[in-house]
Amino acid sequence: MTAIDLNADLGEGFGRWRLTDDEQLLSVVTSANVACGFHAGDAATMRRVCELAAERGVTIGAQVSYRDLAGFGRRAMDVPPAELAAEVAYQIGALEVFARAAGARVAYVKPHGALYNRVVHDEEQAGAVVEGVVLADGSLPVLGLPGSRLLELAAKAGLPAVREAFADRAYTDEGTLVPRDLDGAVVTDPDTVVERSLNLARSGAVVAHSGAHILVRARSLCLHGDTPGAVELARRVRERLVAAGVRVKAFA
């Protein structure tokens, strides 16, 4: 039976401001990428999301980022490798405190935003992220884009490298994500997102931004929690997968 993990970026609030409907999304997804305070999130939010995830049996992952609250981690930054490695380890360690307090643990790591895209091709930054993960816990899986330098270096370091796909993001012919500042970078039609999810889970096939058909083999499918109607869309995706005989389960 085909199996796929459903992950979502959660805990993306700060103080009284909340961006994602964490409680509702945690009733749908199998893995939670929890913001660790650098692009979003704070101590109270991290604690709350970890408690909710643990209650629902959802796997907790650390979503690490450049230190960029004002830009939501989506601005390009040049961080020295040693500093980035330390900051990645710091974020994982902070989330681990709250995960353990909730009776769970941090089970994987996923970069966010500009860092996620940077480590697709940038070997130095990718190596720094891997160094930070190893510093925090040398057994943690790393979630990232298929064919990225990040996953290649993670595997070389002995970390499980887990491939991820996006049903609501447009792809280039090379299998990378179309930059968000370009038209059509985000797929907004719910029916299209649902069908793309099923195709990605069963065959890895997806139509790129150019109209070309490409393969994106992945073990985890990301559902963005900061888009309008995210909860209902996530439910529709999961229901469609289950109805088609796809087993929805966490990878870690």
PDB file of C-alpha atoms in Angstrom:
ATOM      1  CA  MET A   1       0.000   0.000   0.000  1.00  0.00           C
ATOM      2  CA  THR A   2       1.252   3.485  -0.870  1.00  0.00           C
ATOM      3  CA  ALA A   3       2.004   5.594   2.226  1.00  0.00           C
ATOM      4  CA  ILE A   4       2.513   9.335   2.609  1.00  0.00           C
ATOM      5  CA  ASP A   5       3.112  11.675   5.516  1.00  0.00           C
ATOM      6  CA  LEU A   6       1.168  14.942   5.719  1.00  0.00           C
ATOM      7  CA  ASN A   7       3.115  17.788   7.309  1.00  0.00           C
ATOM      8  CA  ALA A   8       2.196  21.399   8.000  1.00  0.00           C
ATOM      9  CA  ASP A   9       4.053  24.469   9.263  1.00  0.00           C
ATOM     10  CA  LEU A  10       2.556  25.226  12.670  1.00  0.00           C
ATOM     11  CA  GLY A  11       3.124  27.514  15.633  1.00  0.00           C
ATOM     12  CA  GLU A  12       3.645  30.420  13.272  1.00  0.00           C
ATOM     13  CA  GLY A  13       2.459  33.097  15.658  1.00  0.00           C
ATOM     14  CA  PHE A  14       4.062  35.476  18.098  1.00  0.00           C
ATOM     15  CA  GLY A  15       2.585  36.830  21.304  1.00  0.00           C
ATOM     16  CA  ARG A  16      -1.099  37.584  20.709  1.00  0.00           C
ATOM     17  CA  TRP A  17      -0.754  37.216  16.921  1.00  0.00           C
ATOM     18  CA  ARG A  18      -1.551  33.815  15.381  1.00  0.00           C
ATOM     19  CA  LEU A  19      -1.203  32.907  11.727  1.00  0.00           C
ATOM     20  CA  THR A  20      -2.077  29.210  11.671  1.00  0.00           C
ATOM     21  CA  ASP A  21      -5.049  27.287  13.087  1.00  0.00           C
ATOM     22  CA  ASP A  22      -2.819  24.871  14.950  1.00  0.00           C
ATOM     23  CA  GLU A  23      -5.503  22.992  16.841  1.00  0.00           C
ATOM     24  CA  GLN A  24      -7.596  22.208  13.767  1.00  0.00           C
ATOM     25  CA  LEU A  25      -4.639  21.335  11.551  1.00  0.00           C
ATOM     26  CA  LEU A  26      -3.307  18.970  14.200  1.00  0.00           C
ATOM     27  CA  SER A  27      -6.469  16.934  13.763  1.00  0.00           C
ATOM     28  CA  VAL A  28      -5.531  16.332  10.117  1.00  0.00           C
ATOM     29  CA  VAL A  29      -1.753  16.194   9.640  1.00  0.00           C
ATOM     30  CA  THR A  30       0.613  13.466  10.807  1.00  0.00           C
ATOM     31  CA  SER A  31       3.705  15.668  11.278  1.00  0.00           C
ATOM     32  CA  ALA A  32       3.980  19.213  12.643  1.00  0.00           C
ATOM     33  CA  ASN A  33       6.807  21.523  11.560  1.00  0.00           C
ATOM     34  CA  VAL A  34       6.906  23.758  14.620  1.00  0.00           C
ATOM     35  CA  ALA A  35       8.380  27.264  14.303  1.00  0.00           C
ATOM     36  CA  CYS A  36      11.240  27.635  16.765  1.00  0.00           C
ATOM     37  CA  GLY A  37      11.232  31.385  17.368  1.00  0.00           C
ATOM     38  CA  PHE A  38      13.476  32.632  14.554  1.00  0.00           C
ATOM     39  CA  HIS A  39      10.899  33.274  11.799  1.00  0.00           C
ATOM     40  CA  ALA A  40       7.830  32.918  14.027  1.00  0.00           C
ATOM     41  CA  GLY A  41       6.821  31.323  17.294  1.00  0.00           C
ATOM     42  CA  ASP A  42       7.702  32.046  20.895  1.00  0.00           C
ATOM     43  CA  ALA A  43       8.136  29.969  24.048  1.00  0.00           C
ATOM     44  CA  ALA A  44       4.440  29.874  24.948  1.00  0.00           C
ATOM     45  CA  THR A  45       3.403  29.031  21.383  1.00  0.00           C
ATOM     46  CA  MET A  46       5.995  26.282  21.084  1.00  0.00           C
ATOM     47  CA  ARG A  47       4.851  24.761  24.365  1.00  0.00           C
ATOM     48  CA  ARG A  48       1.180  24.892  23.370  1.00  0.00           C
ATOM     49  CA  VAL A  49       1.709  23.318  19.956  1.00  0.00           C
ATOM     50  CA  CYS A  50       3.891  20.545  21.393  1.00  0.00           C
ATOM     51  CA  GLU A  51       1.228  19.727  23.968  1.00  0.00           C
ATOM     52  CA  LEU A  52      -1.504  19.641  21.328  1.00  0.00           C
ATOM     53  CA  ALA A  53       0.609  17.521  18.983  1.00  0.00           C
ATOM     54  CA  ALA A  54       1.470  15.050  21.722  1.00  0.00           C
ATOM     55  CA  GLU A  55      -2.205  14.728  22.704  1.00  0.00           C
ATOM     56  CA  ARG A  56      -3.151  13.886  19.113  1.00  0.00           C
ATOM     57  CA  GLY A  57      -0.202  11.608  18.375  1.00  0.00           C
ATOM     58  CA  VAL A  58       1.235  13.975  15.764  1.00  0.00           C
ATOM     59  CA  THR A  59       4.992  13.788  15.211  1.00  0.00           C
ATOM     60  CA  ILE A  60       6.880  16.955  16.189  1.00  0.00           C
ATOM     61  CA  GLY A  61       9.541  18.438  13.915  1.00  0.00           C
ATOM     62  CA  ALA A  62      11.717  21.517  14.374  1.00  0.00           C
ATOM     63  CA  GLN A  63      11.265  24.086  11.621  1.00  0.00           C
ATOM     64  CA  VAL A  64      14.514  26.008  11.714  1.00  0.00           C
ATOM     65  CA  SER A  65      15.052  29.346  10.012  1.00  0.00           C
ATOM     66  CA  TYR A  66      17.259  32.330   9.528  1.00  0.00           C
ATOM     67  CA  ARG A  67      16.833  34.830  12.384  1.00  0.00           C
ATOM     68  CA  ASP A  68      14.237  36.984  10.629  1.00  0.00           C
ATOM     69  CA  LEU A  69      11.005  37.643  12.527  1.00  0.00           C
ATOM     70  CA  ALA A  70      10.248  40.814  10.565  1.00  0.00           C
ATOM     71  CA  GLY A  71      10.541  39.035   7.225  1.00  0.00           C
ATOM     72  CA  PHE A  72       8.957  35.767   8.354  1.00  0.00           C
ATOM     73  CA  GLY A  73      12.168  33.991   7.404  1.00  0.00           C
ATOM     74  CA  ARG A  74      11.552  34.589   3.713  1.00  0.00           C
ATOM     75  CA  ARG A  75      14.312  37.141   3.086  1.00  0.00           C
ATOM     76  CA  ALA A  76      17.689  36.122   1.716  1.00  0.00           C
ATOM     77  CA  MET A  77      20.401  36.374   4.377  1.00  0.00           C
ATOM     78  CA  ASP A  78      24.114  35.643   4.479  1.00  0.00           C
ATOM     79  CA  VAL A  79      24.893  33.976   7.802  1.00  0.00           C
ATOM     80  CA  PRO A  80      28.408  32.661   8.505  1.00  0.00           C
ATOM     81  CA  PRO A  81      28.337  28.833   8.532  1.00  0.00           C
ATOM     82  CA  ALA A  82      29.535  28.451  12.117  1.00  0.00           C
ATOM     83  CA  GLU A  83      26.886  30.898  13.302  1.00  0.00           C
ATOM     84  CA  LEU A  84      24.145  29.205  11.281  1.00  0.00           C
ATOM     85  CA  ALA A  85      25.095  25.766  12.622  1.00  0.00           C
ATOM     86  CA  ALA A  86      24.892  27.057  16.187  1.00  0.00           C
ATOM     87  CA  GLU A  87      21.551  28.750  15.542  1.00  0.00           C
ATOM     88  CA  VAL A  88      20.082  25.582  14.015  1.00  0.00           C
ATOM     89  CA  ALA A  89      21.164  23.555  17.049  1.00  0.00           C
ATOM     90  CA  TYR A  90      19.799  26.270  19.353  1.00  0.00           C
ATOM     91  CA  GLN A  91      16.361  26.147  17.724  1.00  0.00           C
ATOM     92  CA  ILE A  92      16.182  22.359  17.893  1.00  0.00           C
ATOM     93  CA  GLY A  93      17.222  22.401  21.539  1.00  0.00           C
ATOM     94  CA  ALA A  94      14.597  24.989  22.451  1.00  0.00           C
ATOM     95  CA  LEU A  95      11.799  22.968  20.882  1.00  0.00           C
ATOM     96  CA  GLU A  96      13.076  19.735  22.436  1.00  0.00           C
ATOM     97  CA  VAL A  97      12.480  21.160  25.929  1.00  0.00           C
ATOM     98  CA  PHE A  98       8.778  21.633  25.207  1.00  0.00           C
ATOM     99  CA  ALA A  99       8.415  18.395  23.254  1.00  0.00           C
ATOM    100  CA  ARG A 100       9.850  16.374  26.139  1.00  0.00           C
ATOM    101  CA  ALA A 101       7.710  18.237  28.669  1.00  0.00           C
ATOM    102  CA  ALA A 102       4.691  17.141  26.627  1.00  0.00           C
ATOM    103  CA  GLY A 103       5.841  13.521  26.692  1.00  0.00           C
ATOM    104  CA  ALA A 104       7.134  13.528  23.123  1.00  0.00           C
ATOM    105  CA  ARG A 105      10.369  14.476  21.342  1.00  0.00           C
ATOM    106  CA  VAL A 106      11.659  16.371  18.341  1.00  0.00           C
ATOM    107  CA  ALA A 107      11.661  13.675  15.662  1.00  0.00           C
ATOM    108  CA  TYR A 108      12.989  15.507  12.583  1.00  0.00           C
ATOM    109  CA  VAL A 109      14.210  18.871  11.271  1.00  0.00           C
ATOM    110  CA  LYS A 110      12.989  20.955   8.328  1.00  0.00           C
ATOM    111  CA  PRO A 111      14.373  24.330   7.203  1.00  0.00           C
ATOM    112  CA  HIS A 112      11.922  27.154   6.548  1.00  0.00           C
ATOM    113  CA  GLY A 113      11.480  29.774   3.852  1.00  0.00           C
ATOM    114  CA  ALA A 114      14.626  31.382   2.482  1.00  0.00           C
ATOM    115  CA  LEU A 115      16.827  28.849   4.257  1.00  0.00           C
ATOM    116  CA  TYR A 116      14.859  25.949   2.739  1.00  0.00           C
ATOM    117  CA  ASN A 117      15.380  27.322  -0.761  1.00  0.00           C
ATOM    118  CA  ARG A 118      19.000  28.328  -0.156  1.00  0.00           C
ATOM    119  CA  VAL A 119      20.109  24.849   0.893  1.00  0.00           C
ATOM    120  CA  VAL A 120      18.798  23.323  -2.319  1.00  0.00           C
ATOM    121  CA  HIS A 121      21.932  24.541  -4.129  1.00  0.00           C
ATOM    122  CA  ASP A 122      24.219  26.243  -1.579  1.00  0.00           C
ATOM    123  CA  GLU A 123      26.606  23.612  -0.254  1.00  0.00           C
ATOM    124  CA  GLU A 124      28.089  25.835   2.453  1.00  0.00           C
ATOM    125  CA  GLN A 125      24.727  26.770   3.966  1.00  0.00           C
ATOM    126  CA  ALA A 126      23.429  23.220   3.579  1.00  0.00           C
ATOM    127  CA  GLY A 127      26.510  21.913   5.366  1.00  0.00           C
ATOM    128  CA  ALA A 128      25.948  24.378   8.190  1.00  0.00           C
ATOM    129  CA  VAL A 129      22.362  23.177   8.656  1.00  0.00           C
ATOM    130  CA  VAL A 130      23.529  19.562   8.736  1.00  0.00           C
ATOM    131  CA  GLU A 131      26.254  20.467  11.232  1.00  0.00           C
ATOM    132  CA  GLY A 132      23.657  22.100  13.442  1.00  0.00           C
ATOM    133  CA  VAL A 133      21.394  19.051  13.307  1.00  0.00           C
ATOM    134  CA  VAL A 134      24.275  16.733  14.184  1.00  0.00           C
ATOM    135  CA  LEU A 135      25.262  19.044  17.035  1.00  0.00           C
ATOM    136  CA  ALA A 136      21.743  18.800  18.468  1.00  0.00           C
ATOM    137  CA  ASP A 137      21.103  15.098  17.756  1.00  0.00           C
ATOM    138  CA  GLY A 138      23.026  12.999  15.257  1.00  0.00           C
ATOM    139  CA  SER A 139      20.078  10.678  14.646  1.00  0.00           C
ATOM    140  CA  LEU A 140      17.454  13.217  13.523  1.00  0.00           C
ATOM    141  CA  PRO A 141      15.977  12.872  10.030  1.00  0.00           C
ATOM    142  CA  VAL A 142      16.166  15.932   7.777  1.00  0.00           C
ATOM    143  CA  LEU A 143      13.182  16.861   5.613  1.00  0.00           C
ATOM    144  CA  GLY A 144      13.863  18.680   2.364  1.00  0.00           C
ATOM    145  CA  LEU A 145      13.510  18.973  -1.387  1.00  0.00           C
ATOM    146  CA  PRO A 146      14.455  15.910  -3.478  1.00  0.00           C
ATOM    147  CA  GLY A 147      17.838  16.354  -5.123  1.00  0.00           C
ATOM    148  CA  SER A 148      18.879  19.160  -2.783  1.00  0.00           C
ATOM    149  CA  ARG A 149      22.387  19.648  -1.434  1.00  0.00           C
ATOM    150  CA  LEU A 150      20.822  19.526   2.025  1.00  0.00           C
ATOM    151  CA  LEU A 151      19.572  15.960   1.664  1.00  0.00           C
ATOM    152  CA  GLU A 152      22.777  14.866  -0.041  1.00  0.00           C
ATOM    153  CA  LEU A 153      24.950  16.196   2.799  1.00  0.00           C
ATOM    154  CA  ALA A 154      22.544  14.920   5.451  1.00  0.00           C
ATOM    155  CA  ALA A 155      22.845  11.401   4.055  1.00  0.00           C
ATOM    156  CA  LYS A 156      26.646  11.680   3.975  1.00  0.00           C
ATOM    157  CA  ALA A 157      26.563  12.680   7.648  1.00  0.00           C
ATOM    158  CA  GLY A 158      24.526   9.589   8.504  1.00  0.00           C
ATOM    159  CA  LEU A 159      21.226  11.423   8.975  1.00  0.00           C
ATOM    160  CA  PRO A 160      18.050   9.984   7.427  1.00  0.00           C
ATOM    161  CA  ALA A 161      17.252  12.165   4.384  1.00  0.00           C
ATOM    162  CA  VAL A 162      13.500  12.433   3.780  1.00  0.00           C
ATOM    163  CA  ARG A 163      12.130  13.844   0.528  1.00  0.00           C
ATOM    164  CA  GLU A 164       9.246  16.303   0.564  1.00  0.00           C
ATOM    165  CA  ALA A 165       6.712  17.478  -2.023  1.00  0.00           C
ATOM    166  CA  PHE A 166       4.307  20.441  -2.217  1.00  0.00           C
ATOM    167  CA  ALA A 167       0.824  20.171  -3.686  1.00  0.00           C
ATOM    168  CA  ASP A 168       0.158  23.917  -3.458  1.00  0.00           C
ATOM    169  CA  ARG A 169       3.450  25.221  -4.864  1.00  0.00           C
ATOM    170  CA  ALA A 170       4.461  25.447  -8.499  1.00  0.00           C
ATOM    171  CA  TYR A 171       7.550  23.567  -9.676  1.00  0.00           C
ATOM    172  CA  THR A 172      10.218  24.412 -12.208  1.00  0.00           C
ATOM    173  CA  ASP A 173      11.199  21.835 -14.810  1.00  0.00           C
ATOM    174  CA  GLU A 174      14.206  21.028 -12.615  1.00  0.00           C
ATOM    175  CA  GLY A 175      12.006  20.061  -9.670  1.00  0.00           C
ATOM    176  CA  THR A 176      12.689  23.169  -7.571  1.00  0.00           C
ATOM    177  CA  LEU A 177      10.011  25.543  -6.279  1.00  0.00           C
ATOM    178  CA  VAL A 178       9.016  28.592  -8.312  1.00  0.00           C
ATOM    179  CA  PRO A 179       9.937  31.718  -6.275  1.00  0.00           C
ATOM    180  CA  ARG A 180       6.973  33.182  -4.403  1.00  0.00           C
ATOM    181  CA  ASP A 181       7.361  36.596  -6.051  1.00  0.00           C
ATOM    182  CA  LEU A 182       6.469  35.143  -9.464  1.00  0.00           C
ATOM    183  CA  ASP A 183       2.899  34.793 -10.725  1.00  0.00           C
ATOM    184  CA  GLY A 184       1.489  31.314 -10.242  1.00  0.00           C
ATOM    185  CA  ALA A 185       4.045  30.291  -7.633  1.00  0.00           C
ATOM    186  CA  VAL A 186       1.263  29.266  -5.253  1.00  0.00           C
ATOM    187  CA  VAL A 187      -1.484  26.927  -6.469  1.00  0.00           C
ATOM    188  CA  THR A 188      -4.745  28.265  -5.030  1.00  0.00           C
ATOM    189  CA  ASP A 189      -7.508  26.209  -6.643  1.00  0.00           C
ATOM    190  CA  PRO A 190      -8.622  23.635  -4.011  1.00  0.00           C
ATOM    191  CA  ASP A 191      -9.616  20.941  -6.519  1.00  0.00           C
ATOM    192  CA  THR A 192      -6.240  21.223  -8.233  1.00  0.00           C
ATOM    193  CA  VAL A 193      -4.392  20.961  -4.922  1.00  0.00           C
ATOM    194  CA  VAL A 194      -6.359  17.848  -3.946  1.00  0.00           C
ATOM    195  CA  GLU A 195      -5.673  16.075  -7.232  1.00  0.00           C
ATOM    196  CA  ARG A 196      -2.007  17.100  -7.210  1.00  0.00           C
ATOM    197  CA  SER A 197      -1.743  15.630  -3.717  1.00  0.00           C
ATOM    198  CA  LEU A 198      -3.088  12.288  -4.876  1.00  0.00           C
ATOM    199  CA  ASN A 199      -0.815  12.183  -7.926  1.00  0.00           C
ATOM    200  CA  LEU A 200       2.237  13.067  -5.843  1.00  0.00           C
ATOM    201  CA  ALA A 201       1.414  10.362  -3.309  1.00  0.00           C
ATOM    202  CA  ARG A 202       0.746   7.599  -5.832  1.00  0.00           C
ATOM    203  CA  SER A 203       3.173   8.264  -8.667  1.00  0.00           C
ATOM    204  CA  GLY A 204       5.181  11.408  -7.923  1.00  0.00           C
ATOM    205  CA  ALA A 205       3.850  12.978 -11.110  1.00  0.00           C
ATOM    206  CA  VAL A 206       3.159  16.717 -11.133  1.00  0.00           C
ATOM    207  CA  VAL A 207       2.675  19.357 -13.799  1.00  0.00           C
ATOM    208  CA  ALA A 208       5.409  21.995 -13.623  1.00  0.00           C
ATOM    209  CA  HIS A 209       4.865  25.732 -14.054  1.00  0.00           C
ATOM    210  CA  SER A 210       5.828  25.419 -17.724  1.00  0.00           C
ATOM    211  CA  GLY A 211       3.252  22.687 -18.332  1.00  0.00           C
ATOM    212  CA  ALA A 212       5.862  19.940 -18.463  1.00  0.00           C
ATOM    213  CA  HIS A 213       5.247  16.710 -16.563  1.00  0.00           C
ATOM    214  CA  ILE A 214       7.942  15.939 -13.996  1.00  0.00           C
ATOM    215  CA  LEU A 215       8.500  13.376 -11.236  1.00  0.00           C
ATOM    216  CA  VAL A 216       8.830  14.416  -7.583  1.00  0.00           C
ATOM    217  CA  ARG A 217       9.310  11.284  -5.480  1.00  0.00           C
ATOM    218  CA  ALA A 218       8.566  12.105  -1.862  1.00  0.00           C
ATOM    219  CA  ARG A 219       7.720  10.478   1.476  1.00  0.00           C
ATOM    220  CA  SER A 220       6.080  13.575   2.950  1.00  0.00           C
ATOM    221  CA  LEU A 221       3.593  16.062   1.531  1.00  0.00           C
ATOM    222  CA  CYS A 222       3.498  19.634   2.871  1.00  0.00           C
ATOM    223  CA  LEU A 223       0.184  21.392   3.423  1.00  0.00           C
ATOM    224  CA  HIS A 224       0.727  25.096   4.061  1.00  0.00           C
ATOM    225  CA  GLY A 225      -1.179  26.294   7.109  1.00  0.00           C
ATOM    226  CA  ASP A 226      -0.979  30.016   6.322  1.00  0.00           C
ATOM    227  CA  THR A 227      -3.212  29.979   3.227  1.00  0.00           C
ATOM    228  CA  PRO A 228      -6.936  30.878   3.300  1.00  0.00           C
ATOM    229  CA  GLY A 229      -9.105  27.815   3.975  1.00  0.00           C
ATOM    230  CA  ALA A 230      -6.075  25.757   4.967  1.00  0.00           C
ATOM    231  CA  VAL A 231      -7.908  23.518   7.439  1.00  0.00           C
ATOM    232  CA  GLU A 232     -10.725  22.537   5.101  1.00  0.00           C
ATOM    233  CA  LEU A 233      -8.269  21.994   2.255  1.00  0.00           C
ATOM    234  CA  ALA A 234      -6.098  19.766   4.443  1.00  0.00           C
ATOM    235  CA  ARG A 235      -9.135  17.708   5.388  1.00  0.00           C
ATOM    236  CA  ARG A 236     -10.113  17.311   1.738  1.00  0.00           C
ATOM    237  CA  VAL A 237      -6.592  16.206   0.838  1.00  0.00           C
ATOM    238  CA  ARG A 238      -6.499  13.588   3.572  1.00  0.00           C
ATOM    239  CA  GLU A 239      -9.980  12.289   2.766  1.00  0.00           C
ATOM    240  CA  ARG A 240      -9.068  11.976  -0.933  1.00  0.00           C
ATOM    241  CA  LEU A 241      -5.873  10.094  -0.137  1.00  0.00           C
ATOM    242  CA  VAL A 242      -7.598   7.670   2.214  1.00  0.00           C
ATOM    243  CA  ALA A 243     -10.455   7.091  -0.235  1.00  0.00           C
ATOM    244  CA  ALA A 244      -7.877   6.211  -2.905  1.00  0.00           C
ATOM    245  CA  GLY A 245      -6.240   3.637  -0.646  1.00  0.00           C
ATOM    246  CA  VAL A 246      -3.232   5.711   0.328  1.00  0.00           C
ATOM    247  CA  ARG A 247      -2.059   5.108   3.886  1.00  0.00           C
ATOM    248  CA  VAL A 248      -1.500   8.424   5.694  1.00  0.00           C
ATOM    249  CA  LYS A 249       1.205   8.026   8.356  1.00  0.00           C
ATOM    250  CA  ALA A 250       4.165   9.896   9.805  1.00  0.00           C
ATOM    251  CA  PHE A 251       7.616   9.095   8.425  1.00  0.00           C
ATOM    252  CA  ALA A 252       9.324   9.491  11.813  1.00  0.00           C
TER     253      ALA A 252
END
